[in-house]
Amino acid sequence: MEIRIEPLPGERRKTPPTDPAALGFGQIFTNRILKADWDEQRGWHDARIEPYGPIALDPAAKVYHYAQEVFEGLKAYRWQDGRVALFRPQMNAARFNRSAVRLALPEVPERLFLEGIDTLVRLEEEWIPSADGTSLYIRPTLIAVEPKLGVRPSDACLFFVILSPVGAYYAGGFNPVRILVEDYYVRAVPGGTGTAKTGGNYASSLSAGLKAKERGFEQVLWLDGIQRKYVEEVGAMNIFFVVDGTLVTPPLSDSFLAGVTRDSVLELAGTLGIPADVRPVAIDELMADVRSGRVSEAFGSGTAAVVSPVGVLGYKGEVVTVGSGGVGPVTRRLYDTLTGIQYGRLPDPFGWLHQVK
Ligand SMILES: Cc1ncc(COP(=O)(O)O)c(C=O)c1O
């Protein structure tokens, strides 16, 4: 499908911020947006890049009422030599469509997803920051726009992609987080929507996050939705532990998101000679192993932070420090290697990078 590029009027042209410290996450957006429409009669049509701005929808649009929507998150990395690369964007395209199927939304053709992002990122190249650790966050989204309140799949949808320059996650150095194990609320259940990247999962996680903050923790560790016995995810990240020197993470299930970073960490561990074990992790066993010191490191993995070290775990009134409470050597090595590949400082033996420029 051809992508039409609309002119950007001078008065709509903002210039990118110059101070990387002011970027934060997802607060500033670039000048343009990619859009494409879908309806039952015509399928996908009218792919275009327009000036960035509000989207006007009928108040009856299904997305507002029934949360029929999915999204993705990936980044463009600016290399020191000026080139630009995306990290495994095909995985995001595939996950986007798996999410879409789960939410009874139409799949977006892979070419539209990937070429649309390439074209948009190239047009907005001046917005890709170059300071250490910064990047351009890419947010593809698919929403149900049919203006009818009947609970049925929408017969019309809008696909759009917006871009946001983001600051270095660890500008002030690694910052291990305090995690509360959530033993009442659950994020997802088998057969639910936990494997889909859909807004409802995030909306329903917010109150547990508030509860954690009230108790002096920064994030939530989610347990399985049936027995509240097995560890699933941490905040909006997958979870890893180093137990007796072995990297351990729960197996993919039908209740949590299959992270691109999780997959990459596991592949990297293999080549770095770090033993890895993909197996269920029971919370009681985990707490005992943290107490005894068998668990020396814990970290979340995700596109935003790459890895996020866990310093402290709270569960049923007990608070334990993981290892030294700082950043362990396995976490650091995986972080350095993965970011080294993303920013073109290290070779990419896996063919993970997609060069945009
Ligand atoms: C719920 C959830 N789990 C895990 C992840 C990590 O996925 P990825 O590594 O693809 O960013 C994310 C972030 O996208 C997420 O939202």
XYZ file of C-alpha atoms and ligand atoms in Angstrom:
373
model
C 0.000 0.000 0.000
C 1.339 3.374 -0.978
C 1.822 5.842 1.872
C 0.766 9.382 1.002
C 2.840 12.086 2.633
C 0.933 15.263 3.385
C 2.747 18.603 3.635
C 3.678 19.934 7.057
C 2.640 23.598 7.271
C 5.299 25.891 8.722
C 3.161 26.830 11.722
C 2.842 23.139 12.685
C 6.608 22.547 12.556
C 8.131 22.352 16.041
C 11.827 21.887 16.572
C 13.178 19.025 18.691
C 14.336 19.889 22.220
C 18.077 20.314 22.516
C 18.499 19.323 26.171
C 18.434 15.506 26.494
C 17.843 15.830 30.248
C 14.436 17.407 29.536
C 13.097 14.507 27.458
C 11.656 12.115 30.052
C 9.451 9.340 28.676
C 6.530 9.828 26.281
C 5.994 13.504 26.981
C 7.057 15.130 23.728
C 5.839 14.088 20.299
C 7.219 14.732 16.836
C 5.607 16.733 14.017
C 3.957 13.894 12.134
C 1.675 10.885 12.601
C 1.160 7.825 10.383
C -2.451 6.774 9.899
C -4.332 4.103 7.941
C -8.025 3.233 7.938
C -9.765 -0.124 7.846
C -13.373 -1.010 7.311
C -15.200 -4.198 6.503
C -15.979 -3.193 2.921
C -12.636 -1.770 1.821
C -10.127 -3.427 4.113
C -6.970 -1.376 4.722
C -6.799 1.871 2.782
C -5.632 5.479 2.808
C -2.246 5.084 4.479
C -0.884 8.571 5.021
C 1.494 10.651 7.060
C -0.142 13.827 8.392
C 0.841 16.648 10.732
C 0.597 15.444 14.361
C -2.576 16.531 16.122
C -5.695 15.484 18.024
C -7.863 12.711 16.570
C -11.573 13.545 16.469
C -13.782 10.515 17.088
C -17.498 10.154 17.586
C -18.197 9.864 21.335
C -19.878 6.516 20.584
C -16.652 5.052 19.093
C -16.245 1.569 20.532
C -12.713 2.177 21.771
C -14.049 4.673 24.331
C -16.568 2.234 25.772
C -15.228 -1.270 25.339
C -11.464 -0.658 25.131
C -11.176 -2.482 21.817
C -7.598 -1.435 21.103
C -4.027 -2.735 20.993
C -0.633 -1.084 20.866
C 3.114 -1.726 20.640
C 6.326 -0.139 21.849
C 9.732 -0.179 20.167
C 12.617 2.217 19.672
C 14.872 3.735 17.018
C 18.484 4.060 18.190
C 20.884 6.715 16.913
C 24.409 5.381 16.422
C 27.556 7.396 16.993
C 28.190 7.492 13.221
C 24.749 9.035 12.669
C 23.053 5.872 11.392
C 19.706 4.762 12.827
C 18.514 1.255 13.669
C 15.353 -0.409 14.967
C 15.623 -3.477 17.213
C 13.728 -6.604 16.017
C 10.723 -4.668 14.660
C 9.314 -7.816 13.041
C 8.715 -9.194 16.523
C 6.644 -6.138 17.403
C 4.709 -6.468 14.133
C 3.938 -10.119 14.893
C 2.956 -9.415 18.508
C 0.788 -6.482 17.398
C -1.193 -8.796 15.165
C -1.472 -11.508 17.825
C -2.854 -8.830 20.152
C -5.224 -7.642 17.406
C -6.616 -11.137 16.855
C -7.242 -11.525 20.611
C -9.177 -8.230 20.660
C -11.182 -9.112 17.503
C -9.432 -6.338 15.566
C -8.187 -6.689 11.969
C -4.517 -7.602 11.502
C -2.344 -4.824 10.088
C -0.348 -6.020 7.050
C 3.275 -6.499 8.153
C 4.474 -4.314 5.258
C 2.241 -1.430 6.291
C 3.448 -1.729 9.889
C 7.161 -1.937 9.042
C 7.352 0.339 5.999
C 5.039 2.836 7.670
C 7.374 3.044 10.664
C 10.469 3.280 8.438
C 8.983 6.100 6.388
C 7.776 8.014 9.442
C 11.081 7.626 11.303
C 13.064 8.777 8.243
C 10.839 11.848 7.844
C 11.231 12.679 11.547
C 14.919 11.860 11.707
C 15.878 15.160 13.312
C 13.868 14.040 16.375
C 16.070 11.021 17.096
C 18.281 12.221 19.932
C 21.944 11.290 19.994
C 22.960 11.716 23.654
C 24.039 8.529 25.408
C 21.108 6.247 26.230
C 18.456 8.361 24.484
C 16.245 7.032 21.691
C 13.071 7.614 19.702
C 10.145 5.659 21.158
C 7.680 4.363 18.559
C 4.050 3.747 19.557
C 1.912 1.892 16.970
C -1.757 1.737 18.011
C -4.959 0.239 16.591
C -8.359 1.457 17.791
C -12.009 0.588 17.126
C -13.800 3.649 15.761
C -17.255 2.385 14.775
C -19.740 4.760 16.473
C -22.161 2.138 17.814
C -22.692 1.013 21.384
C -23.569 -2.614 20.625
C -20.972 -4.953 22.116
C -19.596 -6.473 18.945
C -16.334 -6.128 17.004
C -15.976 -2.759 15.350
C -16.531 -2.625 11.594
C -14.084 0.282 11.283
C -10.638 0.866 12.770
C -7.801 3.357 12.761
C -4.139 2.348 12.835
C -1.754 5.101 13.834
C 1.889 5.506 14.821
C 3.313 8.337 16.903
C 6.935 9.035 17.860
C 8.429 10.417 21.061
C 12.079 11.247 21.763
C 12.917 9.712 25.143
C 15.672 10.362 27.637
C 18.226 7.926 28.992
C 16.485 5.599 31.450
C 19.571 5.454 33.648
C 20.836 9.009 33.251
C 21.750 9.026 36.950
C 23.164 5.475 36.926
C 21.408 2.181 37.622
C 18.658 2.546 40.160
C 17.501 -0.744 41.748
C 13.767 -0.652 42.488
C 11.689 -1.733 45.469
C 9.051 -4.250 44.435
C 5.874 -5.271 46.266
C 4.626 -8.782 45.498
C 0.907 -8.294 44.847
C -0.989 -11.073 46.606
C -4.570 -9.972 45.943
C -4.991 -8.172 42.627
C -4.000 -10.099 39.519
C -2.983 -8.733 36.146
C -4.274 -11.557 33.981
C -5.633 -15.094 34.014
C -5.121 -18.011 31.633
C -7.490 -17.506 28.728
C -7.709 -13.765 29.430
C -5.913 -10.972 27.602
C -2.562 -11.048 29.417
C -0.605 -12.037 26.315
C -2.041 -9.112 24.348
C -0.703 -5.580 24.547
C -4.077 -3.969 25.113
C -4.973 -0.920 27.179
C -7.298 -2.719 29.587
C -4.416 -4.727 31.041
C -2.639 -1.512 31.954
C -5.745 0.283 33.268
C -6.506 -2.654 35.561
C -2.930 -2.685 36.885
C -2.962 0.925 38.082
C -4.655 0.494 41.460
C -2.147 -2.185 42.491
C 0.619 0.249 41.529
C -0.953 2.915 43.745
C -1.186 0.464 46.639
C 2.497 -0.403 46.212
C 3.455 3.287 46.218
C 1.443 3.922 49.403
C 3.479 1.190 51.056
C 6.805 2.599 49.933
C 7.443 0.402 46.881
C 7.907 1.494 43.295
C 6.430 -1.389 41.337
C 4.380 -4.560 41.579
C 5.418 -8.166 41.065
C 2.450 -10.031 39.608
C 1.587 -13.576 40.573
C -0.437 -16.042 38.502
C -4.158 -15.371 38.482
C -5.326 -18.795 39.684
C -3.220 -19.792 42.694
C -1.283 -16.565 43.292
C 1.671 -18.855 43.695
C 3.870 -18.422 40.611
C 5.764 -15.303 39.581
C 4.648 -13.832 36.244
C 5.834 -10.264 35.526
C 7.151 -7.166 37.241
C 5.271 -3.943 36.444
C 5.176 -3.841 32.640
C 8.276 -5.995 32.298
C 9.231 -9.657 32.232
C 11.151 -10.959 35.230
C 14.529 -12.686 35.637
C 16.438 -13.995 38.648
C 19.985 -15.221 39.081
C 19.739 -18.339 41.270
C 23.026 -20.067 42.163
C 24.577 -18.369 39.132
C 21.855 -19.537 36.722
C 19.566 -17.081 34.967
C 15.973 -18.130 35.689
C 12.752 -16.835 34.126
C 9.211 -18.251 34.021
C 8.156 -20.005 30.795
C 5.870 -18.090 28.416
C 2.285 -18.697 29.439
C -1.072 -17.620 28.120
C -1.291 -14.919 30.770
C 1.730 -12.673 30.288
C 3.358 -10.730 27.508
C 6.097 -12.396 25.444
C 8.718 -9.649 25.657
C 11.127 -8.941 22.817
C 13.730 -8.089 25.468
C 13.034 -11.347 27.375
C 13.641 -13.356 24.214
C 16.813 -11.373 23.461
C 18.173 -11.769 27.014
C 17.699 -15.545 26.807
C 19.430 -15.749 23.421
C 22.275 -13.540 24.609
C 22.764 -15.565 27.784
C 23.391 -18.622 25.601
C 26.175 -16.915 23.678
C 27.683 -15.239 26.765
C 28.020 -18.595 28.531
C 25.487 -17.650 31.230
C 23.505 -20.797 32.127
C 19.767 -20.206 31.771
C 16.760 -22.120 33.002
C 13.211 -21.381 31.873
C 10.986 -22.772 34.624
C 8.114 -21.812 36.909
C 9.210 -19.785 39.952
C 7.033 -20.204 43.046
C 6.924 -17.110 45.255
C 7.560 -19.032 48.519
C 10.613 -20.705 47.029
C 11.795 -17.366 45.655
C 11.495 -15.595 49.016
C 13.372 -18.448 50.736
C 16.107 -18.308 48.095
C 16.418 -14.519 48.430
C 16.654 -14.878 52.224
C 19.340 -17.552 51.988
C 21.311 -15.601 49.395
C 20.867 -18.200 46.638
C 19.180 -15.479 44.585
C 21.943 -12.978 43.954
C 20.221 -10.774 41.344
C 16.760 -9.978 40.011
C 15.748 -7.706 37.169
C 12.839 -6.804 34.927
C 13.303 -6.746 31.146
C 11.544 -4.475 28.671
C 12.019 -2.037 25.813
C 11.887 1.080 28.005
C 14.607 0.184 30.535
C 16.256 -2.830 28.786
C 16.885 -4.277 32.251
C 15.693 -2.836 35.559
C 17.432 -4.228 38.653
C 15.270 -5.234 41.614
C 16.858 -4.250 44.933
C 14.137 -5.181 47.420
C 11.103 -7.502 47.491
C 8.169 -7.107 49.873
C 5.718 -9.983 50.395
C 3.134 -10.567 53.125
C 4.737 -8.052 55.460
C 8.311 -9.272 54.987
C 10.888 -7.162 53.156
C 14.020 -8.837 51.783
C 17.024 -7.403 49.971
C 18.047 -9.165 46.767
C 21.771 -9.955 46.830
C 23.634 -6.790 47.755
C 20.617 -4.625 46.906
C 22.683 -3.095 44.107
C 23.288 -4.096 40.503
C 24.743 -7.558 39.980
C 27.349 -8.557 37.412
C 24.977 -10.665 35.268
C 22.439 -7.824 35.059
C 25.158 -5.358 34.119
C 26.722 -7.632 31.521
C 23.388 -8.313 29.828
C 22.574 -4.594 29.863
C 25.939 -3.603 28.401
C 25.763 -6.260 25.688
C 22.182 -5.608 24.656
C 22.565 -1.826 24.566
C 25.931 -2.287 22.810
C 24.132 -4.140 20.002
C 21.228 -1.671 19.864
C 23.524 1.356 19.552
C 25.857 -0.314 17.051
C 28.823 -0.416 19.449
C 28.956 -4.217 19.338
C 28.489 -6.629 16.430
C 24.990 -8.005 15.857
C 25.533 -11.750 15.296
C 21.794 -12.421 15.558
C 20.677 -10.079 12.750
C 18.438 -8.222 15.220
C 18.971 -4.741 13.855
C 16.957 -3.160 11.097
C 18.778 -0.217 9.597
C 16.514 2.734 8.850
C 19.340 4.972 7.727
C 3.096 -6.173 30.431
C 4.435 -6.149 29.773
N 5.283 -7.181 29.966
C 6.493 -7.214 29.379
C 6.939 -6.180 28.583
C 8.289 -6.249 27.952
O 8.164 -6.431 26.569
P 9.291 -5.914 25.571
O 10.559 -6.539 26.018
O 8.847 -6.409 24.230
O 9.299 -4.440 25.658
C 6.100 -5.081 28.370
C 6.545 -3.922 27.575
O 6.339 -3.843 26.420
C 4.812 -5.067 28.954
O 3.972 -4.046 28.750
